[in-house]
C-alpha cells in the first residue's frame, strides 16, 4: 500500500526558491510529503508562479488590504486553509509574523527556514551581521514557529564556512544551497513524527 504523505501548505512572500526545493523533493514518489497549497501575502510573488507551473493550487491573501488589522488578515488565511486538509504549514520566505492566536490553532504545525545558525542572528540581514562580526561560520536553520520571532525548537541546522572576501550576497548564495537541502530533510523528520 502506498505510504500516506503529510499534506503541506507553503507560505511565501517572494521568489520561492525554497518552495521550489520542496516542490522538487515532493516529486520523488518516496518523499513523505505533498504540497496541497502555496499561499502568498504578496500578489505576483515569484513563488506563486513556480507553484502554478507545478500544478499546485495557489492563493493570495494580501495583507495590505487589511490595513493593519492582523486578526482579519489571519482570519482570511484561516478561511483559505479551511478548504484544505493540511498537516503542516511551511514558511518559506514568508515575511509576516504570525500571531500567538494563529499559532494556537496550529500547535507544532508551523515550521520556518531562517538563514542563520539560530539562536544567532534572529531577524533580518543575517549574513551582513555575521560577516561584520567576523564569524567564520554561517548557515541556516529549520525550526518550529512560536510567537517570539525565530525562537522555536530547532529541527535541522546546516553550517557553511564564511570565507575571506565574502559579501552578504556570496554568503547568502552558499547558505541558500544548504537551505534547499535542509528543508526537505526537516520535512522527512516532521513526516516521521506526524505519521507515527
Ligand atoms: C531564505 O533565505 C529563507 O531562509 C528566508 O527567506 C529567504 C527566502 O528565499 N526566510 P526564497 O524565497 O525561498 O528563495
CSV table of C-alpha atoms and ligand atoms in Angstrom, one decimal:
chain,number,residue,atom,x,y,z
A,1,UNK,CA,0.0,0.0,0.0
A,2,UNK,CA,1.3,3.5,-0.8
A,3,UNK,CA,2.6,5.3,2.2
A,4,UNK,CA,0.5,8.2,3.5
A,5,UNK,CA,2.0,11.6,2.8
A,6,UNK,CA,1.7,14.6,5.0
A,7,UNK,CA,-0.1,17.5,3.4
A,8,UNK,CA,1.7,20.8,3.3
A,9,UNK,CA,0.7,24.4,2.9
A,10,UNK,CA,3.7,26.5,1.9
A,11,UNK,CA,3.6,30.3,2.7
A,12,UNK,CA,5.9,32.7,0.9
A,13,UNK,CA,6.3,36.3,0.0
A,14,UNK,CA,9.0,36.3,-2.7
A,15,UNK,CA,10.9,34.4,-5.3
A,16,UNK,CA,10.2,31.0,-3.7
A,17,UNK,CA,13.5,29.1,-4.3
A,18,UNK,CA,12.8,27.2,-1.0
A,19,UNK,CA,9.3,26.4,-2.2
A,20,UNK,CA,10.9,25.1,-5.4
A,21,UNK,CA,13.2,22.9,-3.4
A,22,UNK,CA,10.1,21.4,-1.7
A,23,UNK,CA,8.2,21.1,-4.9
A,24,UNK,CA,11.1,19.2,-6.4
A,25,UNK,CA,11.5,17.0,-3.3
A,26,UNK,CA,7.8,16.1,-3.4
A,27,UNK,CA,8.2,14.8,-7.0
A,28,UNK,CA,10.1,11.9,-5.6
A,29,UNK,CA,7.5,9.1,-5.0
A,30,UNK,CA,9.3,8.1,-1.8
A,31,UNK,CA,9.1,11.6,-0.3
A,32,UNK,CA,6.6,11.6,2.6
A,33,UNK,CA,5.0,14.9,1.9
A,34,UNK,CA,2.9,16.6,-0.8
A,35,UNK,CA,2.2,20.3,-1.2
A,36,UNK,CA,-1.6,21.0,-1.4
A,37,UNK,CA,-1.4,24.8,-1.3
A,38,UNK,CA,1.0,27.6,-1.8
A,39,UNK,CA,-0.2,30.8,-0.2
A,40,UNK,CA,1.3,34.3,-0.5
A,41,UNK,CA,0.7,37.6,1.1
A,42,UNK,CA,2.2,39.3,-2.0
A,43,UNK,CA,0.3,39.3,-5.2
A,44,UNK,CA,2.6,38.2,-8.1
A,45,UNK,CA,5.3,36.7,-5.8
A,46,UNK,CA,7.6,34.6,-8.0
A,47,UNK,CA,6.9,31.6,-5.8
A,48,UNK,CA,3.2,31.6,-6.9
A,49,UNK,CA,4.3,31.1,-10.5
A,50,UNK,CA,6.6,28.2,-9.5
A,51,UNK,CA,3.6,26.5,-7.8
A,52,UNK,CA,1.3,27.1,-10.8
A,53,UNK,CA,3.9,25.7,-13.1
A,54,UNK,CA,3.9,22.6,-10.9
A,55,UNK,CA,0.1,22.4,-11.0
A,56,UNK,CA,-0.2,23.2,-7.2
A,57,UNK,CA,-3.2,25.3,-6.1
A,58,UNK,CA,-2.3,28.9,-5.0
A,59,UNK,CA,-3.9,31.6,-3.0
A,60,UNK,CA,-3.1,35.2,-2.3
A,61,UNK,CA,-4.1,37.0,0.9
A,62,UNK,CA,-2.7,40.5,0.5
A,63,UNK,CA,-2.0,41.9,4.0
A,64,UNK,CA,-2.3,45.4,2.6
A,65,UNK,CA,-6.0,45.0,2.0
A,66,UNK,CA,-6.5,44.6,5.8
A,67,UNK,CA,-4.9,47.9,6.7
A,68,UNK,CA,-3.0,46.7,9.7
A,69,UNK,CA,-5.9,44.5,11.1
A,70,UNK,CA,-3.8,41.4,11.7
A,71,UNK,CA,-6.7,39.4,13.1
A,72,UNK,CA,-8.7,40.0,9.9
A,73,UNK,CA,-5.6,39.1,7.7
A,74,UNK,CA,-5.0,35.9,9.6
A,75,UNK,CA,-8.8,35.1,9.6
A,76,UNK,CA,-8.7,35.3,5.8
A,77,UNK,CA,-5.7,33.0,5.8
A,78,UNK,CA,-7.6,30.5,8.1
A,79,UNK,CA,-10.5,30.7,5.8
A,80,UNK,CA,-8.4,29.6,2.8
A,81,UNK,CA,-6.7,26.9,4.8
A,82,UNK,CA,-10.1,25.5,5.9
A,83,UNK,CA,-10.7,24.3,2.4
A,84,UNK,CA,-7.7,22.0,2.5
A,85,UNK,CA,-6.8,19.1,4.7
A,86,UNK,CA,-3.4,20.4,6.0
A,87,UNK,CA,-1.0,18.7,8.4
A,88,UNK,CA,1.8,21.2,8.3
A,89,UNK,CA,2.4,24.8,7.4
A,90,UNK,CA,5.9,25.5,6.0
A,91,UNK,CA,7.0,29.1,6.0
A,92,UNK,CA,9.5,29.7,3.1
A,93,UNK,CA,10.4,33.3,2.9
A,94,UNK,CA,7.0,34.4,4.4
A,95,UNK,CA,7.7,38.0,5.6
A,96,UNK,CA,4.8,38.4,8.1
A,97,UNK,CA,4.9,37.4,11.7
A,98,UNK,CA,2.1,35.1,12.7
A,99,UNK,CA,0.3,35.9,15.9
A,100,UNK,CA,0.1,33.7,19.0
A,101,UNK,CA,-3.7,33.3,18.3
A,102,UNK,CA,-3.0,32.0,14.8
A,103,UNK,CA,-0.2,29.6,16.1
A,104,UNK,CA,-2.5,28.3,18.8
A,105,UNK,CA,-4.8,26.9,16.1
A,106,UNK,CA,-1.8,25.1,14.6
A,107,UNK,CA,0.0,23.6,17.5
A,108,UNK,CA,3.5,22.4,16.5
A,109,UNK,CA,2.3,22.5,12.9
A,110,UNK,CA,4.1,25.6,11.6
A,111,UNK,CA,7.8,25.5,10.7
A,112,UNK,CA,10.1,28.0,9.1
A,113,UNK,CA,13.5,28.3,7.5
A,114,UNK,CA,15.8,31.0,8.6
A,115,UNK,CA,19.2,32.0,7.1
A,116,UNK,CA,21.4,31.8,10.2
A,117,UNK,CA,22.6,29.4,12.8
A,118,UNK,CA,19.9,30.2,15.3
A,119,UNK,CA,19.8,31.3,18.1
A,120,UNK,CA,22.4,33.6,16.5
A,121,UNK,CA,21.1,36.4,14.2
A,122,UNK,CA,17.4,36.3,14.5
A,123,UNK,CA,15.6,38.7,12.2
A,124,UNK,CA,16.8,40.3,9.0
A,125,UNK,CA,20.2,41.0,7.4
A,126,UNK,CA,21.7,37.8,8.9
A,127,UNK,CA,24.6,37.4,6.5
A,128,UNK,CA,25.6,41.1,6.7
A,129,UNK,CA,25.7,40.9,10.5
A,130,UNK,CA,27.6,37.5,10.6
A,131,UNK,CA,30.3,39.0,8.3
A,132,UNK,CA,30.5,42.2,10.2
A,133,UNK,CA,31.1,40.2,13.5
A,134,UNK,CA,34.0,38.3,11.9
A,135,UNK,CA,32.2,35.0,12.3
A,136,UNK,CA,33.8,32.1,10.4
A,137,UNK,CA,30.6,30.2,10.0
A,138,UNK,CA,27.1,31.0,8.9
A,139,UNK,CA,24.2,28.7,8.0
A,140,UNK,CA,20.6,28.0,8.1
A,141,UNK,CA,18.0,26.6,10.5
A,142,UNK,CA,14.6,24.9,10.1
A,143,UNK,CA,12.7,25.4,13.3
A,144,UNK,CA,9.2,25.4,14.8
A,145,UNK,CA,7.5,28.7,14.7
A,146,UNK,CA,6.5,30.2,18.1
A,147,UNK,CA,5.1,33.7,18.8
A,148,UNK,CA,8.6,35.0,19.6
A,149,UNK,CA,10.5,35.6,16.3
A,150,UNK,CA,12.9,32.9,15.2
A,151,UNK,CA,12.9,31.3,18.6
A,152,UNK,CA,11.2,27.9,18.3
A,153,UNK,CA,12.9,24.5,18.7
A,154,UNK,CA,15.4,23.6,16.0
A,155,UNK,CA,14.6,20.7,13.6
A,156,UNK,CA,17.6,20.9,11.2
A,157,UNK,CA,20.6,23.1,11.0
A,158,UNK,CA,23.3,23.3,8.3
A,159,UNK,CA,26.6,25.2,8.6
A,160,UNK,CA,28.8,26.8,5.9
A,161,UNK,CA,32.1,28.5,6.2
A,162,UNK,CA,32.4,32.3,5.8
A,163,UNK,CA,35.4,32.9,3.6
A,164,UNK,CA,37.7,35.9,3.3
A,165,UNK,CA,36.2,38.4,0.9
A,166,UNK,CA,32.7,37.1,1.3
A,167,UNK,CA,29.9,39.6,0.8
A,168,UNK,CA,26.4,39.2,2.1
A,169,UNK,CA,25.5,38.1,-1.4
A,170,UNK,CA,28.2,35.4,-1.8
A,171,UNK,CA,27.4,34.1,1.7
A,172,UNK,CA,23.7,34.2,1.0
A,173,UNK,CA,24.2,32.1,-2.1
A,174,UNK,CA,26.3,29.5,-0.2
A,175,UNK,CA,23.7,29.3,2.6
A,176,UNK,CA,20.8,29.1,0.2
A,177,UNK,CA,22.2,25.9,-1.4
A,178,UNK,CA,22.1,24.4,2.1
A,179,UNK,CA,18.6,25.7,2.8
A,180,UNK,CA,17.4,23.7,-0.2
A,181,UNK,CA,18.9,20.6,1.3
A,182,UNK,CA,17.8,21.3,4.9
A,183,UNK,CA,14.1,22.0,4.3
A,184,UNK,CA,13.4,18.6,2.6
A,185,UNK,CA,15.4,16.9,5.4
A,186,UNK,CA,13.3,18.7,8.0
A,187,UNK,CA,10.1,17.5,6.3
A,188,UNK,CA,11.2,13.9,6.4
A,189,UNK,CA,11.7,14.4,10.2
A,190,UNK,CA,8.3,16.1,10.5
A,191,UNK,CA,6.6,13.4,8.5
A,192,UNK,CA,8.0,10.7,10.7
A,193,UNK,CA,6.6,12.4,13.7
A,194,UNK,CA,3.2,13.2,12.3
A,195,UNK,CA,2.6,9.8,10.7
A,196,UNK,CA,3.8,7.9,13.7
B,1,LIG,C1,15.5,32.4,2.5
B,1,LIG,O1,16.8,32.9,2.7
B,1,LIG,C2,14.9,32.0,3.8
B,1,LIG,O2,15.8,31.4,4.7
B,1,LIG,C3,14.4,33.3,4.4
B,1,LIG,O3,13.9,34.0,3.3
B,1,LIG,C4,14.6,33.6,2.1
B,1,LIG,C5,13.5,33.1,1.1
B,1,LIG,O4,14.1,32.8,-0.1
B,1,LIG,N1,13.4,33.0,5.4
B,1,LIG,P1,13.2,32.1,-1.2
B,1,LIG,O5,12.0,33.0,-1.5
B,1,LIG,O6,12.9,30.7,-0.7
B,1,LIG,O7,14.1,32.0,-2.4
